[in-house]
PDB file of C-alpha atoms in Angstrom:
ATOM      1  CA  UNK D   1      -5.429  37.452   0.392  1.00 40.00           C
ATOM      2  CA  UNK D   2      -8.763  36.128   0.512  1.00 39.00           C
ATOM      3  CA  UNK D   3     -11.585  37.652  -0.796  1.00 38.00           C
ATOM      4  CA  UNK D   4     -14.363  38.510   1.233  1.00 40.00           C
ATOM      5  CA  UNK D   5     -17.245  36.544   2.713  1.00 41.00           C
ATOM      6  CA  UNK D   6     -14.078  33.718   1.632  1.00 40.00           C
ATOM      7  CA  UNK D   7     -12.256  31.818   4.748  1.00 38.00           C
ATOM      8  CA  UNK D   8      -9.234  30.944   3.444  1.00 39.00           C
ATOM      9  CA  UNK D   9      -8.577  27.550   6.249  1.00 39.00           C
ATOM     10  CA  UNK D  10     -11.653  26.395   4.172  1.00 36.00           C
ATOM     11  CA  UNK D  11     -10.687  27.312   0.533  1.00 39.00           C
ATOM     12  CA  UNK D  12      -7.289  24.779   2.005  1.00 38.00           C
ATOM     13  CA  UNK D  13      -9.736  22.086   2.893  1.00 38.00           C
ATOM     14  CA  UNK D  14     -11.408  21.887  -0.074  1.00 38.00           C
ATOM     15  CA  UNK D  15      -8.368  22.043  -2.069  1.00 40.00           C
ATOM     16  CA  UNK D  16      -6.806  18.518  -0.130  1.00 41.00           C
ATOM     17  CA  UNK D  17     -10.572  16.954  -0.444  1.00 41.00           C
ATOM     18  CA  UNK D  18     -10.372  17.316  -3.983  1.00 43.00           C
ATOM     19  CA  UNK D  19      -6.773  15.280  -4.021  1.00 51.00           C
ATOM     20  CA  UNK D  20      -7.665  12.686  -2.091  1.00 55.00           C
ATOM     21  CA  UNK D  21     -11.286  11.734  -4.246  1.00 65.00           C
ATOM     22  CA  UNK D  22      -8.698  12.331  -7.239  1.00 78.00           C
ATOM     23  CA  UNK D  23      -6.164   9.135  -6.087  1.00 89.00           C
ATOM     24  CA  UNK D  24      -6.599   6.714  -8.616  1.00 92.00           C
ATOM     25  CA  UNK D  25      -8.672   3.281  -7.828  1.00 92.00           C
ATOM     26  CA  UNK D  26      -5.955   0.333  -6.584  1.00 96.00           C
ATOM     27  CA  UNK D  27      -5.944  -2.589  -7.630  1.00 95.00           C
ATOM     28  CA  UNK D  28      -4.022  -5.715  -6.882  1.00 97.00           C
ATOM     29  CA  UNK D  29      -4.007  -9.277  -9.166  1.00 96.00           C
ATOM     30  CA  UNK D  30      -4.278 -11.856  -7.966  1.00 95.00           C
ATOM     31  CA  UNK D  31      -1.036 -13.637  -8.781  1.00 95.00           C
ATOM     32  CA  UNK D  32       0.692 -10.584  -6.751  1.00 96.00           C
ATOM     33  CA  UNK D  33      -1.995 -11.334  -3.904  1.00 96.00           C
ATOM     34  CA  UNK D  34      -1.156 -15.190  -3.884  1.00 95.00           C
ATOM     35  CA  UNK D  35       3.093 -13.922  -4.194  1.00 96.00           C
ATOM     36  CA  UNK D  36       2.333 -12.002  -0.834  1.00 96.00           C
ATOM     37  CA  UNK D  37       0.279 -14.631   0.686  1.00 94.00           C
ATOM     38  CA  UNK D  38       3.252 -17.261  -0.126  1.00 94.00           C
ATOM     39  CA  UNK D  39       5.849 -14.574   0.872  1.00 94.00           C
ATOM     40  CA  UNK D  40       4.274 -14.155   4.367  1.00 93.00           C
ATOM     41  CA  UNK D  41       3.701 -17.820   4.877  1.00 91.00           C
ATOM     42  CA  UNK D  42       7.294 -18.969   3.947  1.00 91.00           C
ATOM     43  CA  UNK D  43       9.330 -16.535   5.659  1.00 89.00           C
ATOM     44  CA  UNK D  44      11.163 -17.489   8.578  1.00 85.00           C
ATOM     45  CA  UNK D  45      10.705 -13.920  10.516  1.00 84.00           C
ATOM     46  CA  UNK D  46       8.580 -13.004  12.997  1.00 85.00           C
ATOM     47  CA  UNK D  47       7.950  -9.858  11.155  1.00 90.00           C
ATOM     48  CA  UNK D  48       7.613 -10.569   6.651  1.00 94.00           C
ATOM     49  CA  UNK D  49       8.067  -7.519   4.807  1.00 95.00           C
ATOM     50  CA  UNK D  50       9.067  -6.373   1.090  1.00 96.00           C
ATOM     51  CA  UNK D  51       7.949  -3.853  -1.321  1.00 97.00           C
ATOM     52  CA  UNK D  52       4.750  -3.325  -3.611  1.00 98.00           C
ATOM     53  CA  UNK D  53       5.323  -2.336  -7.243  1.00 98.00           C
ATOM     54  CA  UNK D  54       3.431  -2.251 -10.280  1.00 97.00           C
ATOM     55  CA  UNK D  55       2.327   0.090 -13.088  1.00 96.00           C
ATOM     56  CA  UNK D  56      -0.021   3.235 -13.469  1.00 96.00           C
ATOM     57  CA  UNK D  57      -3.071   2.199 -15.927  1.00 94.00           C
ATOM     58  CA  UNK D  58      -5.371   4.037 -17.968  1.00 92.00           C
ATOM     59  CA  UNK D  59      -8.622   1.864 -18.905  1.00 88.00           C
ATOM     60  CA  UNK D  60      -8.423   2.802 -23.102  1.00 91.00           C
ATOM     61  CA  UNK D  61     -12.365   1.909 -23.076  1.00 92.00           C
ATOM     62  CA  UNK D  62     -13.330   4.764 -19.831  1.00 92.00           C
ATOM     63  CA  UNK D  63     -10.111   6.662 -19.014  1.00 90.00           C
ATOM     64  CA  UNK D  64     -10.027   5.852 -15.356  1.00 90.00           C
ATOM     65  CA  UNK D  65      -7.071   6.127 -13.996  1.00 91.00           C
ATOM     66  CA  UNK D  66      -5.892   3.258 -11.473  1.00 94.00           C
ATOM     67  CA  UNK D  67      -2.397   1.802  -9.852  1.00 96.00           C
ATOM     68  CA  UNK D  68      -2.288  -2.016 -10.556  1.00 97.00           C
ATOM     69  CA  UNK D  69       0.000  -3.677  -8.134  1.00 98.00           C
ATOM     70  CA  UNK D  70       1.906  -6.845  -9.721  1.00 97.00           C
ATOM     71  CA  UNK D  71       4.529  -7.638  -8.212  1.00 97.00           C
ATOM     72  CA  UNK D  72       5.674  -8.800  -4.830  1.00 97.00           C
ATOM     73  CA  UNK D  73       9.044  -8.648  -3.917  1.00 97.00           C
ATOM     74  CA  UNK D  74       9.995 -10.302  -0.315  1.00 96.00           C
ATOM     75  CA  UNK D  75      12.728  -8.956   1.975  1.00 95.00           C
ATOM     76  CA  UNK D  76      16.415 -10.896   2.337  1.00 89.00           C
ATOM     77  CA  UNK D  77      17.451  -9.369   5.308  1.00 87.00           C
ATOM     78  CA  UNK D  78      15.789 -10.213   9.126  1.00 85.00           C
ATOM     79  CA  UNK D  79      14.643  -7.112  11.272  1.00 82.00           C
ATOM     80  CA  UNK D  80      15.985  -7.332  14.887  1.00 79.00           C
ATOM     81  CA  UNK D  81      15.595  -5.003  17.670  1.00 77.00           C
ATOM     82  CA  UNK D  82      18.800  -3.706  17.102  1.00 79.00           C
ATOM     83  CA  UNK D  83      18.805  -2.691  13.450  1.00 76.00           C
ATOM     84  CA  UNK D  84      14.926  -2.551  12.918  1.00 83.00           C
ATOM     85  CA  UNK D  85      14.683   1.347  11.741  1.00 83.00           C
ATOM     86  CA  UNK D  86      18.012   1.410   9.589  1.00 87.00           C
ATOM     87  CA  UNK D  87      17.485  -2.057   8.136  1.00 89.00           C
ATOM     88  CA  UNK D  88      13.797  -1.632   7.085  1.00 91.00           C
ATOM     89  CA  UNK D  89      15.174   1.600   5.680  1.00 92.00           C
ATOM     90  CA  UNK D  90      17.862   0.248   3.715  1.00 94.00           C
ATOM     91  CA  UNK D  91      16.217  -3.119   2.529  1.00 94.00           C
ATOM     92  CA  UNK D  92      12.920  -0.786   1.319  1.00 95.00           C
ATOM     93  CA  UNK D  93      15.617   1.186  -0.615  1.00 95.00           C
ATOM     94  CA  UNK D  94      17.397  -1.721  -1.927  1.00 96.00           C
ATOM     95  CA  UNK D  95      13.613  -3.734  -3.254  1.00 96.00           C
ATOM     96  CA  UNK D  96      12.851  -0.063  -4.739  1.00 96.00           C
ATOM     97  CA  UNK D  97      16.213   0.455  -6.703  1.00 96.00           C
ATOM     98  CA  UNK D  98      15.525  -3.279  -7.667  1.00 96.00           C
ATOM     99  CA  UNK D  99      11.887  -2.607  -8.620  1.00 96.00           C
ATOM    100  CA  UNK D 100      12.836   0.618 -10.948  1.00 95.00           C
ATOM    101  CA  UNK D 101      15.946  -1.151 -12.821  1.00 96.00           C
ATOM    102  CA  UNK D 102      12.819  -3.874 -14.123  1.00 95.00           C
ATOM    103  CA  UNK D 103      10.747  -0.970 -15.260  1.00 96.00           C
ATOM    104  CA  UNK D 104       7.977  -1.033 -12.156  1.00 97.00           C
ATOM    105  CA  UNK D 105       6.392   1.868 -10.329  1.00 97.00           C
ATOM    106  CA  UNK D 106       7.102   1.653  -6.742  1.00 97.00           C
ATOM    107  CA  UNK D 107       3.412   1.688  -5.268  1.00 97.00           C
ATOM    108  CA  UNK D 108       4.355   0.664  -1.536  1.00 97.00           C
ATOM    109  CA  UNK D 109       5.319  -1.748   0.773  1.00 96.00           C
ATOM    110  CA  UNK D 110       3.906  -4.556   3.037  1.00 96.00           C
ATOM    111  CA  UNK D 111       4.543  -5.540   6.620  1.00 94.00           C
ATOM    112  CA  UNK D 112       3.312  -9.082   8.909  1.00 93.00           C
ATOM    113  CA  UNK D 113       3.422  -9.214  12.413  1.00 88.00           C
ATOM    114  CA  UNK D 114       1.684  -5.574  12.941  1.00 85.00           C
ATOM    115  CA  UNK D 115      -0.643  -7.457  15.833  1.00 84.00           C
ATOM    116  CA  UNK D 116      -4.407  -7.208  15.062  1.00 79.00           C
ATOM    117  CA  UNK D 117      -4.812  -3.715  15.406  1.00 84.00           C
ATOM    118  CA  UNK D 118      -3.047  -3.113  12.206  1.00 89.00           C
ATOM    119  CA  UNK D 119      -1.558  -0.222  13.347  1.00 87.00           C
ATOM    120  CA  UNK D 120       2.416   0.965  12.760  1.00 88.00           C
ATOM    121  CA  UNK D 121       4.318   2.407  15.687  1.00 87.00           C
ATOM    122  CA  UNK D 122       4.801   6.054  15.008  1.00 86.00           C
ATOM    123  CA  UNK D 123       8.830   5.504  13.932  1.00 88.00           C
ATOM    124  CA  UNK D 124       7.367   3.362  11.161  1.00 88.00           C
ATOM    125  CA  UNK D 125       5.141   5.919  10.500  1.00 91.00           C
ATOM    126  CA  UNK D 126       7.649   8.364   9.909  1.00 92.00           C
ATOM    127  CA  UNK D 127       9.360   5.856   7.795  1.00 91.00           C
ATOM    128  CA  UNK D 128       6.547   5.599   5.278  1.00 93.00           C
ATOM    129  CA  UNK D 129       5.814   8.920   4.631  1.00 93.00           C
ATOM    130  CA  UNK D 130       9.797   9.259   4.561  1.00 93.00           C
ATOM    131  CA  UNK D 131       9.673   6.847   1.395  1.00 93.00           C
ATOM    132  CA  UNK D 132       6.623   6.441   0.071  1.00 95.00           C
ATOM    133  CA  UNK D 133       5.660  10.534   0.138  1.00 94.00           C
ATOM    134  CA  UNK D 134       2.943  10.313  -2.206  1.00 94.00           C
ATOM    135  CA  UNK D 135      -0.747  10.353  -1.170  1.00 93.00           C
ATOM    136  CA  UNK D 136      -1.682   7.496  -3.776  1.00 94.00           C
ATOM    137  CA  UNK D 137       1.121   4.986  -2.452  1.00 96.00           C
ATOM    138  CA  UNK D 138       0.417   2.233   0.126  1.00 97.00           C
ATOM    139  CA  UNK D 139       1.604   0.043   2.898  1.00 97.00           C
ATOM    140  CA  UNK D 140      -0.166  -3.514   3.205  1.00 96.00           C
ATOM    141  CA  UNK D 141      -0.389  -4.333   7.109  1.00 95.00           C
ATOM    142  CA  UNK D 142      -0.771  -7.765   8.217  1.00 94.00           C
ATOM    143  CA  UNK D 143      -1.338  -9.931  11.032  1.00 91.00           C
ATOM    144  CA  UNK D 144      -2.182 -13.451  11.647  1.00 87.00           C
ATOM    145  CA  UNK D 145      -0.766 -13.937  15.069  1.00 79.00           C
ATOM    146  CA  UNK D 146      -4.155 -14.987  16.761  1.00 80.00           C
ATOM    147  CA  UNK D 147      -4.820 -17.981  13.993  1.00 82.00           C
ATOM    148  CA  UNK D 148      -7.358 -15.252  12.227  1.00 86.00           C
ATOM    149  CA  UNK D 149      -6.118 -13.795   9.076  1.00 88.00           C
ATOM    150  CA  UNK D 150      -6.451  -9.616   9.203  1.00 92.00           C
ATOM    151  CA  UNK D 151      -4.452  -7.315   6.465  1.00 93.00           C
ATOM    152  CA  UNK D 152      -5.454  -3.760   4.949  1.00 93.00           C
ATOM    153  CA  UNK D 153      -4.241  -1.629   2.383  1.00 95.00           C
ATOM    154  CA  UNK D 154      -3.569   1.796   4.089  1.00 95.00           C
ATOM    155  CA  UNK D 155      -2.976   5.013   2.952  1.00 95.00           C
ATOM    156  CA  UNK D 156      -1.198   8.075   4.261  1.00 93.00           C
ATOM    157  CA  UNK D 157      -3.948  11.434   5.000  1.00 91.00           C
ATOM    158  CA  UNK D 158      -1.794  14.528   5.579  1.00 86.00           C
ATOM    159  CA  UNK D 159      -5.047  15.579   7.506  1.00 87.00           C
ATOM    160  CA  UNK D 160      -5.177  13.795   9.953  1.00 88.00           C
ATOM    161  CA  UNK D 161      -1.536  12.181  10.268  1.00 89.00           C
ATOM    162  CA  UNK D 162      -2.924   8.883  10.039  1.00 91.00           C
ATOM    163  CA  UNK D 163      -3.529   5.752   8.341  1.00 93.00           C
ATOM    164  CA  UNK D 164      -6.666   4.960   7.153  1.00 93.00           C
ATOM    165  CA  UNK D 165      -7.908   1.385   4.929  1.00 93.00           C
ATOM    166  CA  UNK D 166      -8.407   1.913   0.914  1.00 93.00           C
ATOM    167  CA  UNK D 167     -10.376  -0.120  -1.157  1.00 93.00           C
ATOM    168  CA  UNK D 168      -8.774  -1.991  -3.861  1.00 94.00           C
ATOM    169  CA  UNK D 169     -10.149  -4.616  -6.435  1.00 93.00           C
ATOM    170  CA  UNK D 170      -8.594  -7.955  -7.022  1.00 93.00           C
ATOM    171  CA  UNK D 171      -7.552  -8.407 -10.491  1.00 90.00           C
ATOM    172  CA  UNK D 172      -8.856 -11.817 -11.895  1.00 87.00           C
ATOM    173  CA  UNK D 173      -6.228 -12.866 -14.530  1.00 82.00           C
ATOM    174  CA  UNK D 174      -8.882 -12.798 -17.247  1.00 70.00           C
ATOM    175  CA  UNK D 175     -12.516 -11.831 -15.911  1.00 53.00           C
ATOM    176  CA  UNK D 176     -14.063 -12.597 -19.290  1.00 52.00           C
ATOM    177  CA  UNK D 177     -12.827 -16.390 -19.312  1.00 50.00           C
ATOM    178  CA  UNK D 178     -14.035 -16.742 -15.781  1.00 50.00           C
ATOM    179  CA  UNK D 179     -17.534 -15.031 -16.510  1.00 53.00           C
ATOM    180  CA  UNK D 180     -18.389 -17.163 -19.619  1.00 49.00           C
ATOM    181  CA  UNK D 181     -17.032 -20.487 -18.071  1.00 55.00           C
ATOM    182  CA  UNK D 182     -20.844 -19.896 -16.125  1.00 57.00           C
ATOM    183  CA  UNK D 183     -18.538 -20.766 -13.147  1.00 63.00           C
ATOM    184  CA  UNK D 184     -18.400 -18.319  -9.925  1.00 68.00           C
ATOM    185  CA  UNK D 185     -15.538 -15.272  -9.829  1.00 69.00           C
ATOM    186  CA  UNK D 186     -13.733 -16.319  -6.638  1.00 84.00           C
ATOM    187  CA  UNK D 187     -11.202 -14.433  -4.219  1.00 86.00           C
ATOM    188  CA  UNK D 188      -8.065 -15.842  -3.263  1.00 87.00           C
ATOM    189  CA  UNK D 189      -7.883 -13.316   0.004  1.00 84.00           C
ATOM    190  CA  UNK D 190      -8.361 -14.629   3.316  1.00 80.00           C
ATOM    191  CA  UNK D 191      -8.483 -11.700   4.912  1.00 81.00           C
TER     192      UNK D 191
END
């Protein structure tokens, strides 16, 4: 019961505010972010996809949590129009038993050929937050199919029912060499 001068629809709100500023900061290196690029660019399908993975982190100097995504692992089997639900399914599954058996935390998945909205149809919707249930895992979304480069890390909000963009940081493979060398820090995204 809820005590008085208390709505309880509110005391709710606050509660799911409070886990989604607690999701822990992504980030993404930048060999896994060149993997993906070269992943996307070689594949023979109109539509690349594969799985995220990585490790949870705790910085030992501040204690902030974050999910570092490391490794990219590409899709072997070709979505048509005939299998496209069932085979995303069962490929996703196969990359994530794959991705557990070499000790990784299965952080998300990525998909090319979304069109430049970025947006997934509501099946694939369904599919995500089927197999990737928690609030802190991701699907990259990626499109190119204009000859301009657009992706975005998204996130699931229970909320709302939709997608929106999370910020992430690029991992530099050592940030202290790069700073010292006097020379600039510089991205490989191209998106």
């Amino acid at each position: 019961a809820a005590r008085p001068g208390r709505h309880p629809r509110r005391r709710r709100e606050r509660r799911a505010l409070r886990t989604a500023a607690d999701l822990p900061t992504l980030g993404v290196t930048q060999t896994a972010l060149v993997d993906l690029q070269a992943a996307i660019q070689q594949s023979r399908t109109r539509m690349p996809y594969g799985i995220l993975a990585g490790q949870f982190c705790v910085c030992p100097e501040t204690g902030e949590k974050y999910l570092l995504i490391d490794d990219v692992r590409p899709a072997r089997a070709e979505l048509t129009d005939r299998n496209f639900a069932d085979g995303l399914r069962a490929e996703l599954r196969s990359l994530a038993e794959l991705a557990a058996r070499r000790g990784k935390l299965l952080i998300g998945w990525y998909i090319s050929g979304t069109g430049d909205d970025l947006r997934l149809e509501a099946e694939d919707l369904d599919l995500h937050r089927e197999m990737f249930p928690e609030a802190w895992q991701v699907v990259l979304l990626h499109d190119n199919a204009d000859g301009v480069e657009r992706a975005a890390l998204m996130r699931f909000e229970s909320m709302t029912q939709r997608l929106y963009a999370s910020p992430f940081f690029e991992m530099l493979p050592d940030a202290t060499e790069a700073k010292s060398g006097g020379g600039d820090l510089v991205t490989v995204l191209s998106w």
